[in-house]
Tab-separated table of C-alpha atoms and ligand atoms in Angstrom:
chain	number	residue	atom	x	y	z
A	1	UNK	CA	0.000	0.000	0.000
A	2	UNK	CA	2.721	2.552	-0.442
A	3	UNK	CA	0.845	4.428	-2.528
A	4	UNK	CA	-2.068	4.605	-0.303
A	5	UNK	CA	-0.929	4.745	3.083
A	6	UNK	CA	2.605	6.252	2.938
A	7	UNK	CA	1.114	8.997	0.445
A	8	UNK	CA	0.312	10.794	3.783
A	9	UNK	CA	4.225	10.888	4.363
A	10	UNK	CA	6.075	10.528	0.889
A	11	UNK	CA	8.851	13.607	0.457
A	12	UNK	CA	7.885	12.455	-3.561
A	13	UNK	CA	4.284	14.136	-3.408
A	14	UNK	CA	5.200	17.791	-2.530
A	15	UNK	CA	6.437	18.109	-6.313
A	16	UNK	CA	3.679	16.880	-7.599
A	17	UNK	CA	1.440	19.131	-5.293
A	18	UNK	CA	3.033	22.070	-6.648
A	19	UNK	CA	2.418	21.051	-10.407
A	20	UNK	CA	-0.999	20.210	-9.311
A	21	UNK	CA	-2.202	23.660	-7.377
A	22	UNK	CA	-0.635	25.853	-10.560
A	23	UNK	CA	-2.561	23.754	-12.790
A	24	UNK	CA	-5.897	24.494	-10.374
A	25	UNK	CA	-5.211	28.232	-10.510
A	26	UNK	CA	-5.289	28.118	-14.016
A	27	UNK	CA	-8.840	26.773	-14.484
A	28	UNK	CA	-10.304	28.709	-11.073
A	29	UNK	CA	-11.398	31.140	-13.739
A	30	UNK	CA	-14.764	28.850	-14.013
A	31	UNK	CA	-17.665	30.247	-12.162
A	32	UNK	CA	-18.086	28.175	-9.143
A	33	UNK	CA	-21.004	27.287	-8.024
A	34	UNK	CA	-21.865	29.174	-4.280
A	35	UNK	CA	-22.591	25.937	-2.316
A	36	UNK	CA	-22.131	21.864	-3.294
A	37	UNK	CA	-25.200	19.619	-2.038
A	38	UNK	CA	-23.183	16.266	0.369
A	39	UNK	CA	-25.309	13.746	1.738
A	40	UNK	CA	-28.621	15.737	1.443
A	41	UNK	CA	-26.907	19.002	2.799
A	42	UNK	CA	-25.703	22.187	1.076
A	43	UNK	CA	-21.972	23.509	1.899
A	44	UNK	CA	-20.717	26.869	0.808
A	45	UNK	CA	-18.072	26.976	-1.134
A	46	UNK	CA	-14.583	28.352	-1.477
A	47	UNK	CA	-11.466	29.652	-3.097
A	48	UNK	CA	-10.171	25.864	-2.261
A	49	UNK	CA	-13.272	23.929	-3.184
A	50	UNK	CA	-11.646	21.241	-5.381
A	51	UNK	CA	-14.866	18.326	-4.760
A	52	UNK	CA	-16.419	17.532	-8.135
A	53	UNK	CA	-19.518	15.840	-8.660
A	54	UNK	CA	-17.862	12.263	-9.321
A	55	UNK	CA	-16.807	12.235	-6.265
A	56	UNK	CA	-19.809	13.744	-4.750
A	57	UNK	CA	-22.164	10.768	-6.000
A	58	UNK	CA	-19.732	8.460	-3.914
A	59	UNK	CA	-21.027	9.613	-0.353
A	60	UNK	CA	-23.245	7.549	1.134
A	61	UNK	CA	-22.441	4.454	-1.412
A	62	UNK	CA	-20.928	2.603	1.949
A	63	UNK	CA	-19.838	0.057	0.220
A	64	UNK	CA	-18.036	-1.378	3.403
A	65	UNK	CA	-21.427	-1.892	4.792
A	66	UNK	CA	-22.951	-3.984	2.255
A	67	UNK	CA	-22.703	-7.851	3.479
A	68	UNK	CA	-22.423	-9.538	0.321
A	69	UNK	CA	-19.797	-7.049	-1.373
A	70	UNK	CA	-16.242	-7.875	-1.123
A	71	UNK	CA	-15.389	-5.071	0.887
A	72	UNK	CA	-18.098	-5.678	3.638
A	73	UNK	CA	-17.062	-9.454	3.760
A	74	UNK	CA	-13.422	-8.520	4.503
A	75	UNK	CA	-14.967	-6.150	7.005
A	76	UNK	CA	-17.290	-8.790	8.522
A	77	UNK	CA	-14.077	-10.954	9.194
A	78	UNK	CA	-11.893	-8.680	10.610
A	79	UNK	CA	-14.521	-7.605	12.879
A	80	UNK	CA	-15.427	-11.220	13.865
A	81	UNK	CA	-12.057	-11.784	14.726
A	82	UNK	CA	-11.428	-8.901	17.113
A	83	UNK	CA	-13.834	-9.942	19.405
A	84	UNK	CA	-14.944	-7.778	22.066
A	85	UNK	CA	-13.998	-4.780	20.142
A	86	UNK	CA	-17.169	-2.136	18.838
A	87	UNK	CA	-17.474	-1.865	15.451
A	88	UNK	CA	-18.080	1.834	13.708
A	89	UNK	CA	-19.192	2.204	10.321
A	90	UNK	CA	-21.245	4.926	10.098
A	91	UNK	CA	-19.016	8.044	10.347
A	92	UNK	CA	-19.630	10.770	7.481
A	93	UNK	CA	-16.804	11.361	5.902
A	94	UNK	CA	-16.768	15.297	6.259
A	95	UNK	CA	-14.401	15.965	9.327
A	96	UNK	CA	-12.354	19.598	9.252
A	97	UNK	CA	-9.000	19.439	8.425
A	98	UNK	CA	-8.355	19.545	12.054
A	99	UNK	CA	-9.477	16.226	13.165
A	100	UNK	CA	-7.289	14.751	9.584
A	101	UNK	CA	-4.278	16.640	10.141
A	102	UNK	CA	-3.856	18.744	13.016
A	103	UNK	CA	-5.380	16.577	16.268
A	104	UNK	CA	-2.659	13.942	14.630
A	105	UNK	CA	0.371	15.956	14.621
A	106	UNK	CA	0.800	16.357	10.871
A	107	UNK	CA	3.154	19.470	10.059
A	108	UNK	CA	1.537	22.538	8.274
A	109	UNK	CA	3.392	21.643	5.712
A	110	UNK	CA	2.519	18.373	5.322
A	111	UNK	CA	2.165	17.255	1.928
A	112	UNK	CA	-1.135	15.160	2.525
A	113	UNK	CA	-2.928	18.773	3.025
A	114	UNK	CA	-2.106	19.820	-0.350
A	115	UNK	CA	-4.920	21.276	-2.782
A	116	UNK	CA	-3.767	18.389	-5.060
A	117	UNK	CA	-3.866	15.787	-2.516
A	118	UNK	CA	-6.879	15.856	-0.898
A	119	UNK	CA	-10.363	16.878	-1.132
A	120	UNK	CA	-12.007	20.217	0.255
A	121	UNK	CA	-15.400	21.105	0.505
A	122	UNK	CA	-14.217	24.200	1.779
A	123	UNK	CA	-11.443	25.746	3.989
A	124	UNK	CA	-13.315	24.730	6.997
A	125	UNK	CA	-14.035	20.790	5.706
A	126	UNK	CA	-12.769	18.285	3.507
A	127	UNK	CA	-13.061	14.900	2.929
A	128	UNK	CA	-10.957	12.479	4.988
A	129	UNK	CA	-8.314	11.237	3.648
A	130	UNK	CA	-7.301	8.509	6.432
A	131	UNK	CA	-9.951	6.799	9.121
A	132	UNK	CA	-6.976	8.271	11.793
A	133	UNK	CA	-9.583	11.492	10.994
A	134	UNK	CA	-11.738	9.610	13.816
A	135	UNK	CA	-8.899	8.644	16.094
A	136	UNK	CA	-9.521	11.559	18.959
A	137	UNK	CA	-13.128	11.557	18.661
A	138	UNK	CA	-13.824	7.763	19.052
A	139	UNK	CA	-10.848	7.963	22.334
A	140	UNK	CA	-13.003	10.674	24.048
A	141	UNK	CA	-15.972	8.514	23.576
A	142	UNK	CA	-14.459	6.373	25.768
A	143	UNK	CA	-13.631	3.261	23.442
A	144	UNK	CA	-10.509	1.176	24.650
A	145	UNK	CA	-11.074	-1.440	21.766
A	146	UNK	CA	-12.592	-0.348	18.304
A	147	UNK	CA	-12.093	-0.669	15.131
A	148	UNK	CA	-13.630	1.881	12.514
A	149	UNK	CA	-14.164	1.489	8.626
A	150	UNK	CA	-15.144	4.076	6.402
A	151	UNK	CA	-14.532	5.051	2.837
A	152	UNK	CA	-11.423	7.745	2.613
A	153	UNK	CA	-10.996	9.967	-0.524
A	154	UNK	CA	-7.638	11.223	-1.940
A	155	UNK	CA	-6.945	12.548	-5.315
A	156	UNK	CA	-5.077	10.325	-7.315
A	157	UNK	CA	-4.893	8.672	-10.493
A	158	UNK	CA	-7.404	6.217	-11.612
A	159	UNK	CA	-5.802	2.401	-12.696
A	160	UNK	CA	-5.994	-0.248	-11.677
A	161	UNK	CA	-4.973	-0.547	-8.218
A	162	UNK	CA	-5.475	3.258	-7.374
A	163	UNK	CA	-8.976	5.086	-7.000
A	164	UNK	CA	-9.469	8.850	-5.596
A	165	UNK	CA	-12.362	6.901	-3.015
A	166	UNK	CA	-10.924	3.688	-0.962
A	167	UNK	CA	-11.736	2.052	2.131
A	168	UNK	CA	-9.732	1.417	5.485
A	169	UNK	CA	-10.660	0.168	8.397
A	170	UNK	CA	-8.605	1.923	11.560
A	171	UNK	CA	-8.172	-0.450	14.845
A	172	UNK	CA	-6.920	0.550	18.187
A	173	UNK	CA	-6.919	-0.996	21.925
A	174	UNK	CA	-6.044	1.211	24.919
A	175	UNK	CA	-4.426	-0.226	28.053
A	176	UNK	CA	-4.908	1.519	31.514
A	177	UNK	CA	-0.544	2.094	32.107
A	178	UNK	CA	-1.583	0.684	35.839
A	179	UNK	CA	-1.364	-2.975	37.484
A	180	UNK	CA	-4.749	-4.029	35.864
A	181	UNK	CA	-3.747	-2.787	32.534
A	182	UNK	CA	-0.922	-4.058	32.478
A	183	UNK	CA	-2.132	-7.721	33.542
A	184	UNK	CA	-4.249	-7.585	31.056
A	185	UNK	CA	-1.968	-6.701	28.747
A	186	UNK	CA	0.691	-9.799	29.940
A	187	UNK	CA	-2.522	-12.162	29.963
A	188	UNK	CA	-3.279	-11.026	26.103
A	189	UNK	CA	0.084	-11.701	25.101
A	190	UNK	CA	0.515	-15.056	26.658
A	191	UNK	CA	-2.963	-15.696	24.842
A	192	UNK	CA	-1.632	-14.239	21.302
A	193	UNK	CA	1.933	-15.790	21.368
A	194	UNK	CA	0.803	-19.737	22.254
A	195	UNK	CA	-1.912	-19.333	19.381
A	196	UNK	CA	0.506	-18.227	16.842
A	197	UNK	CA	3.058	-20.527	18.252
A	198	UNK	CA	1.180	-23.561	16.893
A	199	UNK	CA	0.144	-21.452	13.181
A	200	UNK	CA	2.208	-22.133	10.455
A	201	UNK	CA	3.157	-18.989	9.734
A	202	UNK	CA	6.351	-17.300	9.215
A	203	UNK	CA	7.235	-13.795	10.486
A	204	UNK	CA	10.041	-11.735	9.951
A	205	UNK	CA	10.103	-9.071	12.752
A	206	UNK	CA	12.439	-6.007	13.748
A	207	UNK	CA	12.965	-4.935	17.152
A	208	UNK	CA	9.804	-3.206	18.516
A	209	UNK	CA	12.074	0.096	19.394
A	210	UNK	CA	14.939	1.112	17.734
A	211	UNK	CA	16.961	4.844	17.706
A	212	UNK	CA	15.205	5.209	13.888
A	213	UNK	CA	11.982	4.414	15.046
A	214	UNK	CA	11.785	5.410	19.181
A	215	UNK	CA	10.083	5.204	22.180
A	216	UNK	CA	7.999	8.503	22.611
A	217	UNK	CA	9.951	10.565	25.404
A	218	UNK	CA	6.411	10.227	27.097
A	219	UNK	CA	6.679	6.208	27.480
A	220	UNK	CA	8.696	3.880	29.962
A	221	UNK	CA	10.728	2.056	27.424
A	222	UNK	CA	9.782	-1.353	28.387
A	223	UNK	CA	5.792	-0.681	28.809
A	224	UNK	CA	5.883	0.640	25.046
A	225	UNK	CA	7.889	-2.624	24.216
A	226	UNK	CA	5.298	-4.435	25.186
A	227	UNK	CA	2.392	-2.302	23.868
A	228	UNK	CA	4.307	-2.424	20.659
A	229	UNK	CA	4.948	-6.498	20.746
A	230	UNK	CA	1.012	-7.077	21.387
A	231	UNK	CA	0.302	-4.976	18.353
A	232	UNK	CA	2.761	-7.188	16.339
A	233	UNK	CA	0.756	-10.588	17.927
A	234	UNK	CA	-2.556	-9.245	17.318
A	235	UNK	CA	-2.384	-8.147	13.759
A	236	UNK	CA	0.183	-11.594	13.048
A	237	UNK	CA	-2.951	-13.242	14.079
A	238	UNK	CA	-5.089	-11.135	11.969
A	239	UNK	CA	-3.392	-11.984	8.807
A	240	UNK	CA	-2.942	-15.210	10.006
A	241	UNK	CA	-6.591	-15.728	9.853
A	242	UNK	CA	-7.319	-13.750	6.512
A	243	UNK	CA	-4.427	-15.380	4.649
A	244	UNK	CA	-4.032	-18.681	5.843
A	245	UNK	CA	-7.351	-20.278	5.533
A	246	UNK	CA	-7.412	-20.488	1.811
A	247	UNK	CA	-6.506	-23.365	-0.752
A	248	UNK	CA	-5.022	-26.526	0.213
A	249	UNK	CA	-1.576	-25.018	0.500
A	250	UNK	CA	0.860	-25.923	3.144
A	251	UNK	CA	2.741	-23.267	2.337
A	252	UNK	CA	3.025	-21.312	5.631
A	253	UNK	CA	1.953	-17.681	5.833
A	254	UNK	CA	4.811	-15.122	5.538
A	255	UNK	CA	4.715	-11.474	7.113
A	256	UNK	CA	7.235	-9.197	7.380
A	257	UNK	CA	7.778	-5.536	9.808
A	258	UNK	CA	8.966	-2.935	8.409
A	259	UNK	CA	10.039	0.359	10.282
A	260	UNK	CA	7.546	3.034	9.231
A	261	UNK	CA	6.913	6.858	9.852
A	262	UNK	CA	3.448	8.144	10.638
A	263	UNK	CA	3.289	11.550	12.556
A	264	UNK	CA	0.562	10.542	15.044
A	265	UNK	CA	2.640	6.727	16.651
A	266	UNK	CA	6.080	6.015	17.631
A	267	UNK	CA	7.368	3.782	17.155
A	268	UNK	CA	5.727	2.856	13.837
A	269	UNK	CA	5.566	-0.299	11.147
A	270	UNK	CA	3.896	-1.064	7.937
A	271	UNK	CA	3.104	-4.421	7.193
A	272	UNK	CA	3.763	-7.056	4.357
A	273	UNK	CA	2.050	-10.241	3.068
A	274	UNK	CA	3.885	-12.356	0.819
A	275	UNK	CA	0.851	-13.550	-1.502
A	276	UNK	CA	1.057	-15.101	-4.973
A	277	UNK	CA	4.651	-14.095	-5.620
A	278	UNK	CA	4.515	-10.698	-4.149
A	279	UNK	CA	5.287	-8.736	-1.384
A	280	UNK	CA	1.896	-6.899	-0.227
A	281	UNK	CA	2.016	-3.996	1.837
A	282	UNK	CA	-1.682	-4.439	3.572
A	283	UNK	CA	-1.322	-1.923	6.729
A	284	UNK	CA	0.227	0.630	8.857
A	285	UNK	CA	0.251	0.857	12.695
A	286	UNK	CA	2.008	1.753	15.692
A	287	UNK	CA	1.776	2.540	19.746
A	288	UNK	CA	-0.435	6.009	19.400
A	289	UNK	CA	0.924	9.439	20.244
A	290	UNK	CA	0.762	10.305	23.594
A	291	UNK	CA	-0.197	13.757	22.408
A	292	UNK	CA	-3.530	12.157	20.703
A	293	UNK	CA	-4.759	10.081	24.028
A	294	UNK	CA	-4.076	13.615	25.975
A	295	UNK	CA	-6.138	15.372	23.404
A	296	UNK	CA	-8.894	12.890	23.587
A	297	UNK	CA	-8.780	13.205	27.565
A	298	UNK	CA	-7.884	9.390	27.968
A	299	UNK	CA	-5.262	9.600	31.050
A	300	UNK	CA	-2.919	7.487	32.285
A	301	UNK	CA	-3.221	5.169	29.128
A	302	UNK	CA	-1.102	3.716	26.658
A	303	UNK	CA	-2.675	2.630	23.121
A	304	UNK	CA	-1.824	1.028	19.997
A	305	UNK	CA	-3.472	1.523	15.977
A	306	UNK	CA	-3.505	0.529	12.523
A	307	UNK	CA	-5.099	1.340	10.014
A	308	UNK	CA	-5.526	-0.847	6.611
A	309	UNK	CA	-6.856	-0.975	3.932
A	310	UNK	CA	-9.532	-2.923	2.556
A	311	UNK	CA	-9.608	-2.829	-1.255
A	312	UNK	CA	-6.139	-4.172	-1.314
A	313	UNK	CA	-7.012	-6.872	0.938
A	314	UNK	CA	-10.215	-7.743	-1.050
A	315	UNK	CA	-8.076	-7.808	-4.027
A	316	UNK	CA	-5.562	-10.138	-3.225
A	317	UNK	CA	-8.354	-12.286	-1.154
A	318	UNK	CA	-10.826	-12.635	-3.827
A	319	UNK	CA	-8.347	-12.279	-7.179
A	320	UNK	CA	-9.910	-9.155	-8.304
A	321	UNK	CA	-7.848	-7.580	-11.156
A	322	UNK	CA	-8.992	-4.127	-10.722
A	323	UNK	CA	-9.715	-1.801	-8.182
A	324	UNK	CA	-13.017	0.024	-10.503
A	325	UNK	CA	-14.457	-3.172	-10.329
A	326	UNK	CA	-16.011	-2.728	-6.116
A	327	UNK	CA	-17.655	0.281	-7.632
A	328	UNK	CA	-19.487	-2.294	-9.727
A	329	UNK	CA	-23.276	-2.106	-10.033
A	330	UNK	CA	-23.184	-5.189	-12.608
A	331	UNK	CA	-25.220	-8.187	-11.224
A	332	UNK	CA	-21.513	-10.049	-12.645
A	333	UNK	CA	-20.060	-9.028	-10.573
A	334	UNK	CA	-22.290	-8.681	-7.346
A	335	UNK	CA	-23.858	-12.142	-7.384
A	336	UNK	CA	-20.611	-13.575	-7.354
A	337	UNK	CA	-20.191	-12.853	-3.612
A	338	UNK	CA	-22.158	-14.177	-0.563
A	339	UNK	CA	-21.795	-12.655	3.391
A	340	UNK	CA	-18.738	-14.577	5.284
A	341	UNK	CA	-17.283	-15.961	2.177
A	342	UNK	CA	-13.953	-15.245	0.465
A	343	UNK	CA	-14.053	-16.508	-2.850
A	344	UNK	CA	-12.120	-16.215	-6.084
A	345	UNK	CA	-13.656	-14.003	-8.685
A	346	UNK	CA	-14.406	-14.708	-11.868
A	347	UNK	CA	-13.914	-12.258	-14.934
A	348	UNK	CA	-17.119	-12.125	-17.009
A	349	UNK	CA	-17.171	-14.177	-19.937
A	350	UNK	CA	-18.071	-12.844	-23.705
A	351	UNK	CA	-21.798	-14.104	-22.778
A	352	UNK	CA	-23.158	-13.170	-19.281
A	353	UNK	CA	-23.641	-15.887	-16.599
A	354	UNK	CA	-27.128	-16.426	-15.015
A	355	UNK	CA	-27.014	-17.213	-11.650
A	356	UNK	CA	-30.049	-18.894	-9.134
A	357	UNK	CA	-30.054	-20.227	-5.907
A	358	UNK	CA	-31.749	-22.868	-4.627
A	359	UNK	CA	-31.781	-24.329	-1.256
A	360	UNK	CA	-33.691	-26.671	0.848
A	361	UNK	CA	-34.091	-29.315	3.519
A	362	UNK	CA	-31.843	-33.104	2.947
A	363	UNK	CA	-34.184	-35.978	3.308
A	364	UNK	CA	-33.467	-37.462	6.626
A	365	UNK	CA	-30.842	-40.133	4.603
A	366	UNK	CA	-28.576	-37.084	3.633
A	367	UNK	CA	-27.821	-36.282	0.059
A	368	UNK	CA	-23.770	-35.843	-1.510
A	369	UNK	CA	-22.843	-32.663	-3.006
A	370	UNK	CA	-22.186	-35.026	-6.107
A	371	UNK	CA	-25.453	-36.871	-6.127
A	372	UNK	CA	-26.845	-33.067	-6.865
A	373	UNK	CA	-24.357	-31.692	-9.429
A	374	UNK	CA	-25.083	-34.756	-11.083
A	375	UNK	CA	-28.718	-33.788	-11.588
A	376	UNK	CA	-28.158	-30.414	-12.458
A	377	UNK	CA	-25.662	-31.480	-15.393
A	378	UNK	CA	-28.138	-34.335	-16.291
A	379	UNK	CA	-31.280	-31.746	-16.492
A	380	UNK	CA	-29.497	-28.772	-18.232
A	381	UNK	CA	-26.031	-30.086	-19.530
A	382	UNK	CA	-23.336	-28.059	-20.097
A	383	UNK	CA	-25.448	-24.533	-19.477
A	384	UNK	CA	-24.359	-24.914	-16.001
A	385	UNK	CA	-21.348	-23.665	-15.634
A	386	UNK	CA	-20.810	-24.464	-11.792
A	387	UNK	CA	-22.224	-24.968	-8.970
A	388	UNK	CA	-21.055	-23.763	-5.811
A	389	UNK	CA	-22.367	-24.270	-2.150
A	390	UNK	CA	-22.786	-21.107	-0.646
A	391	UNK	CA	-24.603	-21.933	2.720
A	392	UNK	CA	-25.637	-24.801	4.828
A	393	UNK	CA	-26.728	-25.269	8.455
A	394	UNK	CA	-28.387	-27.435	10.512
A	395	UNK	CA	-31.396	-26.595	12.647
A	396	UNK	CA	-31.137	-26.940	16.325
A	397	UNK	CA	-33.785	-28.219	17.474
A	398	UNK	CA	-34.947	-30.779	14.280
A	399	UNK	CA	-31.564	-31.433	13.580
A	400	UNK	CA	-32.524	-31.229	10.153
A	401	UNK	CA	-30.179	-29.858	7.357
A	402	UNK	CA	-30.500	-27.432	4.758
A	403	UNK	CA	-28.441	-26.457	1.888
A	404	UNK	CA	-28.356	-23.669	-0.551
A	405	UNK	CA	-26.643	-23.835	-3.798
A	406	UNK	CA	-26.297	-21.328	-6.301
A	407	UNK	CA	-26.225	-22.130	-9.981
A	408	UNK	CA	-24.257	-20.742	-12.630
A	409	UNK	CA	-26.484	-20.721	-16.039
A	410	UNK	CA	-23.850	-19.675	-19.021
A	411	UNK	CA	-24.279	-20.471	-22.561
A	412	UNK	CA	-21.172	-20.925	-24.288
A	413	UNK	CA	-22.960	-19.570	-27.575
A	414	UNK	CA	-25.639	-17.027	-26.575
A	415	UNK	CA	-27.312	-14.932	-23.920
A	416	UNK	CA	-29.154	-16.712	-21.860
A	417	UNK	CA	-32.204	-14.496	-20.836
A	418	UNK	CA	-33.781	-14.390	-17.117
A	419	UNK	CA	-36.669	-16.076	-18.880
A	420	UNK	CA	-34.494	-19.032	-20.215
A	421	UNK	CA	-32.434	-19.059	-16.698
A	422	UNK	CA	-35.415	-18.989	-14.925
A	423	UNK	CA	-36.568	-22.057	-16.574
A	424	UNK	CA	-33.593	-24.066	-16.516
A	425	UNK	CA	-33.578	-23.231	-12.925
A	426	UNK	CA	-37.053	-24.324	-12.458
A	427	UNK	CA	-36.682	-27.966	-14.072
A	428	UNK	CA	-33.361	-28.365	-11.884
A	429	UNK	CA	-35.731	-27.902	-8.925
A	430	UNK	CA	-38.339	-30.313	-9.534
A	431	UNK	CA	-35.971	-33.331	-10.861
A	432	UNK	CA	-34.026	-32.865	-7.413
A	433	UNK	CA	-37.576	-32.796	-5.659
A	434	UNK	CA	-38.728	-35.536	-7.459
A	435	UNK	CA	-35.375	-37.551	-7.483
A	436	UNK	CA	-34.166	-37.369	-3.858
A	437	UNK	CA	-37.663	-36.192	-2.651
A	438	UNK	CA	-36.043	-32.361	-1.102
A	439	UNK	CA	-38.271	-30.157	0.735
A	440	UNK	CA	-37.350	-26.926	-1.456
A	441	UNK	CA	-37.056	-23.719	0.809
A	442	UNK	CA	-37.250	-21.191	-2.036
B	501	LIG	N1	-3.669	6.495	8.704
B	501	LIG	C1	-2.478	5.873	8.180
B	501	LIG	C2	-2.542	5.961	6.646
B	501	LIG	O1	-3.608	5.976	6.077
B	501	LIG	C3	-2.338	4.422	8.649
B	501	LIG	C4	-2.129	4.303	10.146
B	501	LIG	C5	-3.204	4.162	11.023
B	501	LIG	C6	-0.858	4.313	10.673
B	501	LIG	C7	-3.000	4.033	12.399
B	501	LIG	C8	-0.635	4.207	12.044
B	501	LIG	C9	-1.716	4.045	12.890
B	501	LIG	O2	-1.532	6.040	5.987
């Protein structure tokens, strides 16, 4: 994620800013219009107004909060996996530059405030460009554990793997810096280090403080150690648990630390993946500024947060090739995913798929996986194209189990109309009724 997350930090942008603001000044002669309507609301605008409507129509798409899109799944796991942490995804992303830059330490000259950089709605409010925005606000609510997704906008180029709108998800636990706090802290540790002790998984770690990445002046050395070494074990088993439950592969899980810069945690680390050949940089994190907890009127605490984000993940997890595609209102490419499940995406073909569902209760006997494909393929042939089990659960109390399958219809030579799929889908039904005597639930 280098361009994403160190953007906020790269010496490599302020050149570019400059090219970018001249070019701005040059085309300010356009009348501009006196207010821009966000989320229902009308904002005056500026002489640094820089918003256009593309970007506009993305508020309030919350893609990370959609269950069966990509981006929600990988949210969905990540949350399930910090357990007993809240979950916030419902923060609009208008915050004043204050909360993204300022409350976090960023110089005034930071690059990331840049005119060509970022998004403003005005000189009073811009869009965020990192969920850190939320950092000081969700401390003085008095959250110790939370993690916080939201969509983040920064003005970039638009290929493949870049888009000005993205989303991250920002995590941080707090630990009272007294006897309880720091029990619980030892106890969590001992908890995190036997789990990943057994994973096979392969980490290549550098010291948790060193004189290029140090202990804030604030900190007892050893307390931010082991602040820093918990964040290591929790987000090892993070990645442990997105990355390592896929495929057959024995191949063990490989993450490496790398010493990182942010203005707002010291010390600091991004993180890397290896995944299908590549080094991935998925995150950045570190034990929060002690300037930030003051701020947010947490005392005597100690904290650490990352922040990640989740279109890379998604694309690595799920294979897909480009980064336009979550922006996707094509059933292609929505029906392919289901809540809970990563699964590999598959590019559209010349004629479009037809997908259908079906699910109901086994007879009491049971019925293979097998014993049903072989139906479908002996009722419509080769017009399915797979068939996929995308949920299945057994009742409590009857003990009775149901499955749900869902159907790819694809004609190698034509469109297949809803009409057509709907039939197909309809005689697959009643030979599986008929044939193994299902009780069909849809
Ligand atoms: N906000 C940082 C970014 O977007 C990532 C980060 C979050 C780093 C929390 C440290 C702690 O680049």
């Amino acid at each position: 994620m280098t361009a994403l997350l160190c953007r906020l930090v790269a010496p490599a942008r302020v050149a570019r800013a400059n090219i970018s603001i001249s070019r701005r000044l040059l085309s300010a002669q356009a009348p501009r219009p006196s207010t821009v309507s966000l989320l229902g609301k009308e904002y005056a605008t500026d002489d640094v107004t820089n918003i256009t409507s593309s970007i506009a129509e993305k508020l309030g798409r919350d893609l990370h909060r959609k269950p069966a899109h990509p981006l929600g799944i990988i949210r969905g796991l990540i949350e399930a996996h910090f357990t007993g942490f809240t979950a916030i995804s419902d923060v609009s992303p208008l915050v004043t530059p204050a909360r993204n830059f300022d409350d976090l330490g960023f110089p005034e000259d930071h690059p990331g405030r840049a005119l060509s950089d970022s998004y403003y709605i005005n000189r009073g409010l811009m869009l965020r460009t990192h969920t850190s925005a939320h950092e000081v606000e969700t401390f003085r609510a008095g959250e110790r554990k939370w993690l916080l997704s939201a969509d983040v906008y920064r003005r970039d180029e638009i290929d493949a793997s870049h888009y000005p709108v993205f989303h991250q998800m920002e995590g941080a636990r707090v630990f009272s810096n007294d006897k309880t706090g720091m029990q619980e802290l030892a106890n969590d540790t001992a908890r995190l280090a036997s789990e990943l002790e057994r994973a096979n998984i392969e980490i290549e770690d550098i010291p948790h403080i060193s004189s290029t990445n140090p202990v804030q002046p604030e900190h007892d050395p050893e307390t931010s150690a082991l602040v820093a070494h918990h964040l290591k074990l929790s987000l090892n088993s993070l990645i442990l648990k997105l990355f390592g439950g896929h495929g057959a592969s024995t191949e063990p899980v490989r993450v490496r630390w790398i010493e990182a810069y942010f203005p707002f945690t010291s010390p600091s680390y991004e993180v890397e993946v290896f995944y299908r050949g590549k080094w991935l940089e998925i995150l950045g994190c570190g034990v929060v500024k002690q300037s930030t907890l003051d701020r947010s009127n947490v005392p005597d605490s100690i904290s650490w947060a990352f922040g990640l984000g989740l279109e890379r993940l998604a694309m690595f997890l799920f294979s897909i090739p480009d980064i336009r595609l979550f922006w996707s209102q094509d059933e292609r490419f929505l029906s392919q995913f289901s809540p809970g499940k990563v699964t590999t995406f598959k590019a559209y073909s010349k004629y479009p798929p037809n997908s259908r569902d079906l699910s109901f209760w086994l007879p009491g006997t049971g019925l293979h996986d097998n014993d049903f494909c072989d139906v479908v393929r002996d009722t419509v042939g080769d017009l399915a194209e797979t068939v996929e089990l995308i949920d299945q659960f057994t009742h409590p109390k009857t003990k009775r189990t149901s499955k749900c399958f869902r159907i790819n219809y694809r004609s190698m030579d034509k469109s297949l109309t809803d009409e057509e799929a709907n039939a197909l889908h309809e005689q697959v039904a009643s030979r599986v009724q008929e044939k193994f005597g299902v009780e069909i639930r849809n």
